[in-house]
mmCIF file of N, CA, C and O in Angstrom:
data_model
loop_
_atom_site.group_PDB
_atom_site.id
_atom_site.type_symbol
_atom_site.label_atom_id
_atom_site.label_comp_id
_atom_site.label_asym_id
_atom_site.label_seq_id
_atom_site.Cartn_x
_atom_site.Cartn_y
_atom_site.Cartn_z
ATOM 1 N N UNK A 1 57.701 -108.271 94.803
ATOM 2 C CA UNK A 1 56.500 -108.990 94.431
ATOM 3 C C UNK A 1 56.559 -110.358 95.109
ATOM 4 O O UNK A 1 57.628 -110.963 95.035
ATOM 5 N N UNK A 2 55.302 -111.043 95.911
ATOM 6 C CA UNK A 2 55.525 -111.918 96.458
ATOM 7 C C UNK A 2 55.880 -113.372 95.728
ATOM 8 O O UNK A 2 55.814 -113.050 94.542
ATOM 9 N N UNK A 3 56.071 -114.173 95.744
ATOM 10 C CA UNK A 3 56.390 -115.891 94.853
ATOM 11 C C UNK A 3 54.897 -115.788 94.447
ATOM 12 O O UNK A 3 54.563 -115.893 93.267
ATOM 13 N N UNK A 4 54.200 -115.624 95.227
ATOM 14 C CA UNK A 4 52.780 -116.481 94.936
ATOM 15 C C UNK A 4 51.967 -115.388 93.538
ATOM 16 O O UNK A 4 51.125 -115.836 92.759
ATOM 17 N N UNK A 5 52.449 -114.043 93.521
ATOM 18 C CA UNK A 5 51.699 -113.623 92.391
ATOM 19 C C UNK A 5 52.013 -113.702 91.108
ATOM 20 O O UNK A 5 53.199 -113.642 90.783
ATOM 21 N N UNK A 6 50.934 -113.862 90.084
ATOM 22 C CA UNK A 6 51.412 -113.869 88.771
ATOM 23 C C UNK A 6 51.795 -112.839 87.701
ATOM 24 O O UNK A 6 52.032 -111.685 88.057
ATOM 25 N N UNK A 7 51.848 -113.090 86.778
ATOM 26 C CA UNK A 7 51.613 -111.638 85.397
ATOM 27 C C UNK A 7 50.057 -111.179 85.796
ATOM 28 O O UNK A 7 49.749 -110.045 86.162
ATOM 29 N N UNK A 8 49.060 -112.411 85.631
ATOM 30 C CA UNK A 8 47.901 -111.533 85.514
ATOM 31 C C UNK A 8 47.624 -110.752 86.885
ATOM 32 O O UNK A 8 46.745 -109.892 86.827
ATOM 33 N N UNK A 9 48.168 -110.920 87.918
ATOM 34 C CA UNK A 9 47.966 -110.059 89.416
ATOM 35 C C UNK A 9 48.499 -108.634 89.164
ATOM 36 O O UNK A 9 47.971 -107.524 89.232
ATOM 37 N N UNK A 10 49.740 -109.065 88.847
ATOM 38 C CA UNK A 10 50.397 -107.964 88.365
ATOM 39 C C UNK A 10 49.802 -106.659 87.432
ATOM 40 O O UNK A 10 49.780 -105.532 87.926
ATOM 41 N N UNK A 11 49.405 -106.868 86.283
ATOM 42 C CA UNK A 11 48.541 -106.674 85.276
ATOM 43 C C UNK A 11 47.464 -106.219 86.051
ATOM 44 O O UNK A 11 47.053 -105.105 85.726
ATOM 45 N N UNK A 12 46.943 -106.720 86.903
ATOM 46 C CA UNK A 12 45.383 -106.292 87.112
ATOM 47 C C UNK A 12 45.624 -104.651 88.301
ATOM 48 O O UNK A 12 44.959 -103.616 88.265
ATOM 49 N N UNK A 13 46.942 -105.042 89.341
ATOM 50 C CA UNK A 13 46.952 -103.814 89.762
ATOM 51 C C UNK A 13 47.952 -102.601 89.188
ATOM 52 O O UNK A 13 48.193 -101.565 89.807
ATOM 53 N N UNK A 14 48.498 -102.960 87.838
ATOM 54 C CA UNK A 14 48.972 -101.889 87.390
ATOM 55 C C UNK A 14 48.435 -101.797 85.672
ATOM 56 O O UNK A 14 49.130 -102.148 84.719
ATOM 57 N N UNK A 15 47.205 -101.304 85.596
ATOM 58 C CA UNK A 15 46.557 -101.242 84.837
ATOM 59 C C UNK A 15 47.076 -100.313 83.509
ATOM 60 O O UNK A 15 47.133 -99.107 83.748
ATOM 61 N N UNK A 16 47.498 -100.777 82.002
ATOM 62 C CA UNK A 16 47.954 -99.634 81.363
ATOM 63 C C UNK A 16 47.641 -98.353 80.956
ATOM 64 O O UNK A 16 46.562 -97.928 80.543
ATOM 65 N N UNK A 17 48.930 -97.649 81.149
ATOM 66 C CA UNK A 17 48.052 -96.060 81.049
ATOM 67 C C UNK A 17 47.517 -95.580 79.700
ATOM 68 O O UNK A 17 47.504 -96.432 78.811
ATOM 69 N N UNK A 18 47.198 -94.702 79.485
ATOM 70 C CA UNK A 18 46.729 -94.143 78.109
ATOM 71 C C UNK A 18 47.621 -93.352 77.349
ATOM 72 O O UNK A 18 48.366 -92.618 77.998
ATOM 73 N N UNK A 19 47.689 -93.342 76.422
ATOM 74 C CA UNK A 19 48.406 -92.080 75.425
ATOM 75 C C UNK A 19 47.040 -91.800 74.513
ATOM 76 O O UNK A 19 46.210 -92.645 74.181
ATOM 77 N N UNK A 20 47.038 -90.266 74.178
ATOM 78 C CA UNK A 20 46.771 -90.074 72.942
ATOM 79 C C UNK A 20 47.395 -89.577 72.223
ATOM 80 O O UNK A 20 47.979 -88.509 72.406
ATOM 81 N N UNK A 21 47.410 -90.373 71.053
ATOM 82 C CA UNK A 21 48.195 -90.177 69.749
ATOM 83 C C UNK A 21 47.285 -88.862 69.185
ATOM 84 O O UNK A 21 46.057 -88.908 69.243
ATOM 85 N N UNK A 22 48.088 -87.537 68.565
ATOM 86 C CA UNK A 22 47.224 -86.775 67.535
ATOM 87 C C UNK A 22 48.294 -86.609 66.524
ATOM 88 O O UNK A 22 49.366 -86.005 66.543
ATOM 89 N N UNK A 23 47.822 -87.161 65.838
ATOM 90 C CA UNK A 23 48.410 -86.811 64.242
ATOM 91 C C UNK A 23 48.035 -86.893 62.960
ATOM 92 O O UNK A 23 47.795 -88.093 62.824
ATOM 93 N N UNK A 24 47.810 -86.300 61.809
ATOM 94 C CA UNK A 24 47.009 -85.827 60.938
ATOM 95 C C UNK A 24 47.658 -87.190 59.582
ATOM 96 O O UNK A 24 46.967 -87.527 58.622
ATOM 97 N N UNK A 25 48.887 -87.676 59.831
ATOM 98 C CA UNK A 25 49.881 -88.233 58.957
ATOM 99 C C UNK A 25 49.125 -89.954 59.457
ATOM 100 O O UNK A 25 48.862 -90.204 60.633
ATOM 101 N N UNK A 26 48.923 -90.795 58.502
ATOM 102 C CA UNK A 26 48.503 -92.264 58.819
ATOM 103 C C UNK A 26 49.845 -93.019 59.314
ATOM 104 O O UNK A 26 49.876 -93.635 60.379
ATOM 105 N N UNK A 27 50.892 -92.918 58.487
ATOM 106 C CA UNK A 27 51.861 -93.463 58.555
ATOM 107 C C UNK A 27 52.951 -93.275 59.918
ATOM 108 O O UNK A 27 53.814 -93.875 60.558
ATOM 109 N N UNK A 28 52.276 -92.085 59.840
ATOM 110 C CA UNK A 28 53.211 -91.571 61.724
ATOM 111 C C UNK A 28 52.101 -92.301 62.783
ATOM 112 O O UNK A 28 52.410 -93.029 63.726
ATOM 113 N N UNK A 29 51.105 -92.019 62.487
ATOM 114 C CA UNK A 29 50.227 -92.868 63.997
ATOM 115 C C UNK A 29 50.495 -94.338 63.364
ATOM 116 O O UNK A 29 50.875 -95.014 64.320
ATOM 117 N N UNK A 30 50.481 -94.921 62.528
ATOM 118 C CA UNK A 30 50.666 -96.918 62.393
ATOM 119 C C UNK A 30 52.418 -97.033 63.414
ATOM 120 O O UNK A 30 52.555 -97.756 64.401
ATOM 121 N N UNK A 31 53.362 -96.269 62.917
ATOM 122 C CA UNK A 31 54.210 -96.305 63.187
ATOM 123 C C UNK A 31 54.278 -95.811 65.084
ATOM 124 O O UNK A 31 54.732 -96.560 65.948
ATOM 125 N N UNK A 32 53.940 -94.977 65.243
ATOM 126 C CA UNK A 32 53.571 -94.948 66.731
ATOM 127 C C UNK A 32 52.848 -95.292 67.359
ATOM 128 O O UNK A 32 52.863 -94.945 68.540
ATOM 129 N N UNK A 33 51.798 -96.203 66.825
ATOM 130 C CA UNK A 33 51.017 -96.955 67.880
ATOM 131 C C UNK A 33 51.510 -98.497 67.721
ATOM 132 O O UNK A 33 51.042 -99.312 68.517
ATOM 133 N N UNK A 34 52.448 -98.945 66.715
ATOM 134 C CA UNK A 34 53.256 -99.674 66.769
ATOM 135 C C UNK A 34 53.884 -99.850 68.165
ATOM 136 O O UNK A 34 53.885 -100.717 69.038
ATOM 137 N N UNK A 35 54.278 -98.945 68.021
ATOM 138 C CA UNK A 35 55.831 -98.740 69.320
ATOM 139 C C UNK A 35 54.913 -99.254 70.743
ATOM 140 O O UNK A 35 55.177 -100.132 71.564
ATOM 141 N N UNK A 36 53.590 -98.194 70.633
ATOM 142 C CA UNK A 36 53.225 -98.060 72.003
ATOM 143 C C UNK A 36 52.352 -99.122 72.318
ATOM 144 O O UNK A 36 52.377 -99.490 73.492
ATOM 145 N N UNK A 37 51.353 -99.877 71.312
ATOM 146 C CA UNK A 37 50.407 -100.725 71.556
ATOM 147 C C UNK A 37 50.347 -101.831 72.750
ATOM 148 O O UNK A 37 49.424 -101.965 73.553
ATOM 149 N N UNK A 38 51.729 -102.706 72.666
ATOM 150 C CA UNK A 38 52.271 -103.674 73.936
ATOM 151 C C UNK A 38 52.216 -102.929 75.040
ATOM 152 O O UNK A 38 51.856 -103.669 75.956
ATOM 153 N N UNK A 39 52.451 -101.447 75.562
ATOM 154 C CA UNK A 39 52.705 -101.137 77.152
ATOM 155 C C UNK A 39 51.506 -100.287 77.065
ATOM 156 O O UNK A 39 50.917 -100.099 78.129
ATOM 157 N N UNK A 40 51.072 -99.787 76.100
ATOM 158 C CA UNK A 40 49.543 -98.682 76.761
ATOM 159 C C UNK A 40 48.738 -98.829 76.028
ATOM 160 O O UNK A 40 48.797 -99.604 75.073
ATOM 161 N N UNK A 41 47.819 -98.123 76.314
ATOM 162 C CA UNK A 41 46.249 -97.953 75.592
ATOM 163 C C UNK A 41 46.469 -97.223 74.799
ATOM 164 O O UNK A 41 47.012 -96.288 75.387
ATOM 165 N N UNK A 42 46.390 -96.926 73.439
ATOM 166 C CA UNK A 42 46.305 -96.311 72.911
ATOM 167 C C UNK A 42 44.936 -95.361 72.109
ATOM 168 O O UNK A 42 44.235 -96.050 71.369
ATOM 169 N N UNK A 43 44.618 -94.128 72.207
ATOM 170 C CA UNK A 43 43.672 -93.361 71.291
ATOM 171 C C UNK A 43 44.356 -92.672 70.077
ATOM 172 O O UNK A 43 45.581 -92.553 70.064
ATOM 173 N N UNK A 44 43.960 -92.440 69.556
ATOM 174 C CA UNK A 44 44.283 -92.067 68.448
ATOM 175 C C UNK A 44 43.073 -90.686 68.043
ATOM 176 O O UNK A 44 41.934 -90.496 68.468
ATOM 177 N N UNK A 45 43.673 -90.125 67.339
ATOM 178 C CA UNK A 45 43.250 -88.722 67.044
ATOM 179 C C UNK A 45 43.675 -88.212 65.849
ATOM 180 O O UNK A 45 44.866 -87.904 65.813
ATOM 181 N N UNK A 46 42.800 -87.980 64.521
ATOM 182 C CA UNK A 46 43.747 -87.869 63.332
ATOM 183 C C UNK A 46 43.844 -85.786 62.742
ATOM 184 O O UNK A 46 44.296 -85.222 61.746
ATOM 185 N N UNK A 47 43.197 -85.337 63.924
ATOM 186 C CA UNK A 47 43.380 -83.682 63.733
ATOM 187 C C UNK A 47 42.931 -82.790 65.194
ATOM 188 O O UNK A 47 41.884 -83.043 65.789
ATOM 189 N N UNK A 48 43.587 -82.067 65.501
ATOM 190 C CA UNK A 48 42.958 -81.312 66.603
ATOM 191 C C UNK A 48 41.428 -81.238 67.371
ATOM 192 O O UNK A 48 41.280 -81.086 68.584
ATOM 193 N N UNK A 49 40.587 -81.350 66.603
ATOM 194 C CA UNK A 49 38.997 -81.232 67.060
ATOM 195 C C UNK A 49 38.927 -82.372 67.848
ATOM 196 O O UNK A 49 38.679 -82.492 69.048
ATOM 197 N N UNK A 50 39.195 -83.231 66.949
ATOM 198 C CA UNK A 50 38.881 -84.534 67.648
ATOM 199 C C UNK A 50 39.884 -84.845 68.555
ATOM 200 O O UNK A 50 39.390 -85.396 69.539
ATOM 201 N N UNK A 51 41.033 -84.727 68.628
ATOM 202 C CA UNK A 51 41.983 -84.689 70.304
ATOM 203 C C UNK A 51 41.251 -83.902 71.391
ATOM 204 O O UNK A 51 41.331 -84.181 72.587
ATOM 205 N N UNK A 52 40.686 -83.114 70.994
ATOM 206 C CA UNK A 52 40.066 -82.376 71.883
ATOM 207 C C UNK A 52 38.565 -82.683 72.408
ATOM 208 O O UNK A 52 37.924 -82.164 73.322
ATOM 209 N N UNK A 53 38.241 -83.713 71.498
ATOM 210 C CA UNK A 53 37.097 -84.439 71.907
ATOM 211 C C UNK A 53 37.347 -86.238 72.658
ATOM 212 O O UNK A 53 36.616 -86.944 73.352
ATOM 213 N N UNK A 54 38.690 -86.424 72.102
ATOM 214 C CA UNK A 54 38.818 -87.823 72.791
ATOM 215 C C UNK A 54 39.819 -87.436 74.414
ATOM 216 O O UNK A 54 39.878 -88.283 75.305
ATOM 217 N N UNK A 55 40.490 -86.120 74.539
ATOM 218 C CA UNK A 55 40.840 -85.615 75.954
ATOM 219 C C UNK A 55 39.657 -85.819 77.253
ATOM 220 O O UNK A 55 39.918 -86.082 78.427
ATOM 221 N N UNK A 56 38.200 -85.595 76.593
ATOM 222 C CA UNK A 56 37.388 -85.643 77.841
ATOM 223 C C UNK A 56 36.918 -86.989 77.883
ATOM 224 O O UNK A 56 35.966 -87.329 78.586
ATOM 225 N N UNK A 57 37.715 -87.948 76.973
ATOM 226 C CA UNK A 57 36.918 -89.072 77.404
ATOM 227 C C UNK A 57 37.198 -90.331 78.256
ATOM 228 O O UNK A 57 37.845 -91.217 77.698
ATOM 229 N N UNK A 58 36.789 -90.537 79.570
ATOM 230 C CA UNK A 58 37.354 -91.244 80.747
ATOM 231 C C UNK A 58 37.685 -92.843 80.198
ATOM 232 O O UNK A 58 36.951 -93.699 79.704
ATOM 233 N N UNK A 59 39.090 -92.823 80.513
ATOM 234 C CA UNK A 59 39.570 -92.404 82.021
ATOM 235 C C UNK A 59 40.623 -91.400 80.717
ATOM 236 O O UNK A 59 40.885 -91.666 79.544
ATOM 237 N N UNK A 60 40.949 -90.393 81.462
ATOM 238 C CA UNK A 60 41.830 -89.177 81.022
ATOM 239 C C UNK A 60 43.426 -89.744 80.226
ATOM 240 O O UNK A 60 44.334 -90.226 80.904
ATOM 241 N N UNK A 61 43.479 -89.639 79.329
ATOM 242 C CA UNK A 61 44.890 -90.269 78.604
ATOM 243 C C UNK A 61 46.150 -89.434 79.981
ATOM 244 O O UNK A 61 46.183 -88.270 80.383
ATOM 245 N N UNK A 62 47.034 -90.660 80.368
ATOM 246 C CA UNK A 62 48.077 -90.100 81.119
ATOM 247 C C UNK A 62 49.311 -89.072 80.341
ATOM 248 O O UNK A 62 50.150 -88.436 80.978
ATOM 249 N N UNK A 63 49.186 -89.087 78.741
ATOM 250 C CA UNK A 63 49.945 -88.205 78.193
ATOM 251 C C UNK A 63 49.271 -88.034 76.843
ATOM 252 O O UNK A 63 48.312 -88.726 76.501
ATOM 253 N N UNK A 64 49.838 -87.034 76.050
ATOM 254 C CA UNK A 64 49.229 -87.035 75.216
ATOM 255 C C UNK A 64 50.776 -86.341 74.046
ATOM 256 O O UNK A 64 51.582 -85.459 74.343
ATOM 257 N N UNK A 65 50.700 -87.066 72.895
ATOM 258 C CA UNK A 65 51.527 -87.081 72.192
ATOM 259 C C UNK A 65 51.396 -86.541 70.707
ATOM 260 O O UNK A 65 51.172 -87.227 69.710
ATOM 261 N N UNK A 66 51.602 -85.030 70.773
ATOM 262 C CA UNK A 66 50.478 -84.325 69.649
ATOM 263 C C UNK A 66 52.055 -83.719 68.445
ATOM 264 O O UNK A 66 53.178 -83.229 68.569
ATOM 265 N N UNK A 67 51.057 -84.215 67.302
ATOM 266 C CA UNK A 67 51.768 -83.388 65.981
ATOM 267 C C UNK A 67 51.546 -81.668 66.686
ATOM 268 O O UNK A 67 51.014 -81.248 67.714
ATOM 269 N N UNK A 68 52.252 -81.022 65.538
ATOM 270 C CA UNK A 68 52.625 -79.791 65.494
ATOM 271 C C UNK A 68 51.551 -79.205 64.614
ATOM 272 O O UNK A 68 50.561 -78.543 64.925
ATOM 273 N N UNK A 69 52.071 -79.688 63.218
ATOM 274 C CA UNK A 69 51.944 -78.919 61.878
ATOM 275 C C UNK A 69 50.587 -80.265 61.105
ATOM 276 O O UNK A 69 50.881 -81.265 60.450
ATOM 277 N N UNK A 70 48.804 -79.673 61.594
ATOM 278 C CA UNK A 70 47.905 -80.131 61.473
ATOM 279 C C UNK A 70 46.636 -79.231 60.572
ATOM 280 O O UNK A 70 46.013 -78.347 61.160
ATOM 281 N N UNK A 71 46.416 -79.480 59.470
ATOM 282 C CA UNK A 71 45.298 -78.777 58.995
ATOM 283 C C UNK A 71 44.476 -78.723 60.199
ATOM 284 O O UNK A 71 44.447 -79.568 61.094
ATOM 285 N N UNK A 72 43.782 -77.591 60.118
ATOM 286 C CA UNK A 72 42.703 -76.617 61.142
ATOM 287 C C UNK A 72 43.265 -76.413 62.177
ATOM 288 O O UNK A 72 44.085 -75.500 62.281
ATOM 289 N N UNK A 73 42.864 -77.439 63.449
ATOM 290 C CA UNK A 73 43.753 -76.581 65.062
ATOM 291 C C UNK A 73 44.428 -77.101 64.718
ATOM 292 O O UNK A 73 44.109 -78.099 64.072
ATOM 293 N N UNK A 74 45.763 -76.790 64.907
ATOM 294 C CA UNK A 74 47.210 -77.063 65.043
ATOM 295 C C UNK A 74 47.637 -77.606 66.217
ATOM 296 O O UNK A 74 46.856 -77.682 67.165
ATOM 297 N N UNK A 75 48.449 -77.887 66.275
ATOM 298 C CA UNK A 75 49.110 -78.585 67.937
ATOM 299 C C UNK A 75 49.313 -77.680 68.359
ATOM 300 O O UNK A 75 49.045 -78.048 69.503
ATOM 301 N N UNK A 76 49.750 -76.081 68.555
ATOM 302 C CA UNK A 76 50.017 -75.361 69.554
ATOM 303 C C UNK A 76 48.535 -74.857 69.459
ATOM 304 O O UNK A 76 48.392 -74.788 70.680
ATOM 305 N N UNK A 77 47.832 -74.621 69.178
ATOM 306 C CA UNK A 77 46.123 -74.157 68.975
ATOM 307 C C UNK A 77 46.007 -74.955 70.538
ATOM 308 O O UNK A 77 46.107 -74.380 71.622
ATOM 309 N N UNK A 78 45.749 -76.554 70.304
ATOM 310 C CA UNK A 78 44.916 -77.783 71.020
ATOM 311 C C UNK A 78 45.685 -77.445 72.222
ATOM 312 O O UNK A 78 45.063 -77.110 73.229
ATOM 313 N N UNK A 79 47.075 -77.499 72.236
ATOM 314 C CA UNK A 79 47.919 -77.518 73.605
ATOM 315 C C UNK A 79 47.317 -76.427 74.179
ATOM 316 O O UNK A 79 46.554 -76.796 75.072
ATOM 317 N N UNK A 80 47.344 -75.153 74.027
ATOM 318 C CA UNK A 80 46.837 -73.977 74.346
ATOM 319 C C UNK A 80 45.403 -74.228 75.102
ATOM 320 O O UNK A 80 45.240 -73.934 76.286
ATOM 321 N N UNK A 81 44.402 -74.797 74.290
ATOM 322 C CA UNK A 81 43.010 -75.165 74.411
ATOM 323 C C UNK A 81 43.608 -75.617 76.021
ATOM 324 O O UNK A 81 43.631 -74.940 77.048
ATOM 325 N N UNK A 82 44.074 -77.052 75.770
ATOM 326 C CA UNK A 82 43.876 -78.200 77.000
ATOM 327 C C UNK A 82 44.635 -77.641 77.924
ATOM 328 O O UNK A 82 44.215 -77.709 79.079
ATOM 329 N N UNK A 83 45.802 -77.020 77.698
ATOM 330 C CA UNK A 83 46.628 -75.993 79.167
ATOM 331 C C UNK A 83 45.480 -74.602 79.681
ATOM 332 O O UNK A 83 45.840 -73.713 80.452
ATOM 333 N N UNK A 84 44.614 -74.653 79.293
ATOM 334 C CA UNK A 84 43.697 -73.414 79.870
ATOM 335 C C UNK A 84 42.573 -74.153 80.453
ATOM 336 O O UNK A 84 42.196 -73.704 81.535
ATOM 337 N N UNK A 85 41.947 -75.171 80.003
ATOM 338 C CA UNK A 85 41.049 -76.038 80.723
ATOM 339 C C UNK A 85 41.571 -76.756 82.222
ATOM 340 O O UNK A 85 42.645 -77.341 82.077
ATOM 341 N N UNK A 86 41.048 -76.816 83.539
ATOM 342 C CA UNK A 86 41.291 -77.198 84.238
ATOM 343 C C UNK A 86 41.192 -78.570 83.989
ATOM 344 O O UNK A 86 42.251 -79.119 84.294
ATOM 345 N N UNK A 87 40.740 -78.991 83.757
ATOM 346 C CA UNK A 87 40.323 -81.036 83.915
ATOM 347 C C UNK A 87 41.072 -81.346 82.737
ATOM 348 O O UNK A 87 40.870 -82.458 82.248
ATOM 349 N N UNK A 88 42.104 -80.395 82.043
ATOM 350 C CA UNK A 88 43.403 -81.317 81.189
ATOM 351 C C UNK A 88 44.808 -80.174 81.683
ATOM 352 O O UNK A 88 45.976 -80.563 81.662
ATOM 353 N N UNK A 89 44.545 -79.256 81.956
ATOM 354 C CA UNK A 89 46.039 -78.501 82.080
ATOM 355 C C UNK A 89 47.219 -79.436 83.032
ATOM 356 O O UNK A 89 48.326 -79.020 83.374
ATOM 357 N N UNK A 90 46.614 -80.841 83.347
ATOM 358 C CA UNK A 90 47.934 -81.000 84.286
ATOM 359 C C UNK A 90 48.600 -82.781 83.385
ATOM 360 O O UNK A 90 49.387 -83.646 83.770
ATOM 361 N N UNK A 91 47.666 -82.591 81.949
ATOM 362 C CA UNK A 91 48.313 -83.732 81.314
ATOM 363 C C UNK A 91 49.565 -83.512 80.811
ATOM 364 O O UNK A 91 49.610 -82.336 80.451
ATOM 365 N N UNK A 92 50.443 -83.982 80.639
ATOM 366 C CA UNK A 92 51.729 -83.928 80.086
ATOM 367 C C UNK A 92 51.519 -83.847 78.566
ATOM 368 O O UNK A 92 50.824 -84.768 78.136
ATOM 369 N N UNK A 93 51.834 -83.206 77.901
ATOM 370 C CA UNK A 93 51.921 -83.204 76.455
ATOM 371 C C UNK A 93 53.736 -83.224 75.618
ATOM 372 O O UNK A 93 54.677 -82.457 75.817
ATOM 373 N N UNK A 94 53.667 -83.994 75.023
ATOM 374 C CA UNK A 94 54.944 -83.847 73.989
ATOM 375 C C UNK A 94 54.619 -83.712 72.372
ATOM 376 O O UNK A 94 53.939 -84.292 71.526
ATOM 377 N N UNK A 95 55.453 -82.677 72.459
ATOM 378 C CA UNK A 95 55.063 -82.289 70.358
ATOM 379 C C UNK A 95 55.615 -83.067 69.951
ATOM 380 O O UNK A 95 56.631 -83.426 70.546
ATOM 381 N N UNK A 96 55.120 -83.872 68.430
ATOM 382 C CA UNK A 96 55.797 -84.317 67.468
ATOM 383 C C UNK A 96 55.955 -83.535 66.612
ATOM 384 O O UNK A 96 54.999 -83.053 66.004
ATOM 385 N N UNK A 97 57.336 -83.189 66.335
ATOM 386 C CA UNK A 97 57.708 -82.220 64.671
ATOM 387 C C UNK A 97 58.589 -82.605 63.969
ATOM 388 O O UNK A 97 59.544 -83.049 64.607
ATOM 389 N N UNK A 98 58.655 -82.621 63.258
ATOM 390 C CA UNK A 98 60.061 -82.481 61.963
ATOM 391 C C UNK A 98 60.588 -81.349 61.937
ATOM 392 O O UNK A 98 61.511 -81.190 61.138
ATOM 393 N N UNK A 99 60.170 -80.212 62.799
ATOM 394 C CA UNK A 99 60.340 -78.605 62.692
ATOM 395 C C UNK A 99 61.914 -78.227 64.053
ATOM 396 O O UNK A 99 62.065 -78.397 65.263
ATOM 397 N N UNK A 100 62.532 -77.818 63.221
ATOM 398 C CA UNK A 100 63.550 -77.224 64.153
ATOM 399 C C UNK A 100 64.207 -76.123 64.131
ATOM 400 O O UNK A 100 65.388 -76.152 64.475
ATOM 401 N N UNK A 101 63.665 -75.024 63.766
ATOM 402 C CA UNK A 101 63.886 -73.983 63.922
ATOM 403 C C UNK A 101 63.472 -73.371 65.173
ATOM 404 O O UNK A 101 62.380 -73.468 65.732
ATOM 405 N N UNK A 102 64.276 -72.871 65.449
ATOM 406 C CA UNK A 102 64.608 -71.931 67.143
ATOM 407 C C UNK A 102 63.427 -71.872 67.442
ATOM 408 O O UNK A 102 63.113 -72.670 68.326
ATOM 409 N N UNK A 103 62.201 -70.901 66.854
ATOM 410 C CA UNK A 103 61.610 -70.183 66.642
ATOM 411 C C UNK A 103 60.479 -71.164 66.901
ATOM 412 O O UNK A 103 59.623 -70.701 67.654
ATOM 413 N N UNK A 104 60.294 -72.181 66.547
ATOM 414 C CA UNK A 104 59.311 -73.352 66.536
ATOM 415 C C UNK A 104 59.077 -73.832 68.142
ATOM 416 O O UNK A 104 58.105 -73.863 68.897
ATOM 417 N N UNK A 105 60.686 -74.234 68.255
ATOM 418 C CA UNK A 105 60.964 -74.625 69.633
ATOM 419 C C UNK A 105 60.293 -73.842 70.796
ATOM 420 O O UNK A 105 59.571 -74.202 71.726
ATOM 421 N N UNK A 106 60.827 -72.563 70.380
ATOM 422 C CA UNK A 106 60.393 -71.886 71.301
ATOM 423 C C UNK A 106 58.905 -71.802 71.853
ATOM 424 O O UNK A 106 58.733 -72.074 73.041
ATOM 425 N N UNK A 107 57.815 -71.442 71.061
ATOM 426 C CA UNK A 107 56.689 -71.674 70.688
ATOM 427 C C UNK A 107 56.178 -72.761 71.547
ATOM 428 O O UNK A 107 55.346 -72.632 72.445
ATOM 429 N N UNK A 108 56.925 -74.133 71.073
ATOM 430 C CA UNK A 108 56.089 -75.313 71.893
ATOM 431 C C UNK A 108 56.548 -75.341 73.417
ATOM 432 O O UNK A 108 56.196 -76.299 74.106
ATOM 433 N N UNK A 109 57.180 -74.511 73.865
ATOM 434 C CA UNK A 109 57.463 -74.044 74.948
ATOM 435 C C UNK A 109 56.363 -73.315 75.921
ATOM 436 O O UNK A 109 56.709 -72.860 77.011
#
């Protein structure tokens, strides 16, 4: 970086990326948008439908950080959804679970 640029130069050409948060629990998204608020943008999403409605909304979240175990679509439901759609199958997704059975794992696989 040259002497002469600042934070805000900096800042302006590396613009923060997005996450969306989906999780059905209040206390898990305060607590994770905690963490993330200082380095990204955060969306938030409190059940499947609506992750799936804040996915199309520009500019495209660079990851998306989805519960598992959600009244109605579920996180493997939504993942499924957005890995079959072209204009999200190439977002990165990571499950949040408390679930660790083999069998689970496997699944979010």
């Amino acid at each position: 970086m040259p002497a002469e640029w600042t934070i805000a130069d900096v800042d302006q050409n590396n613009p923060k990326k997005t996450v969306l948060l989906v999780d059905d629990a209040p206390s898990n998204i305060q607590v994770a948008n905690s963490i993330l608020k200082d380095s990204y943008k955060v969306r938030v999403a409190s059940n499947g439908e609506k992750a799936l409605q804040l996915v199309k909304v520009a500019p495209s979240p660079d990851l998306i950080l989805l519960d598992v175990t959600m009244p109605g679509i579920d996180g493997y439901e939504v993942c499924t959804r957005l890995k079959a759609a072209q204009e999200t199958r190439d977002i990165p997704v990571i499950f949040l679970t408390g679930q660790t059975e083999t069998q689970d794992e496997t699944r979010g696989l």
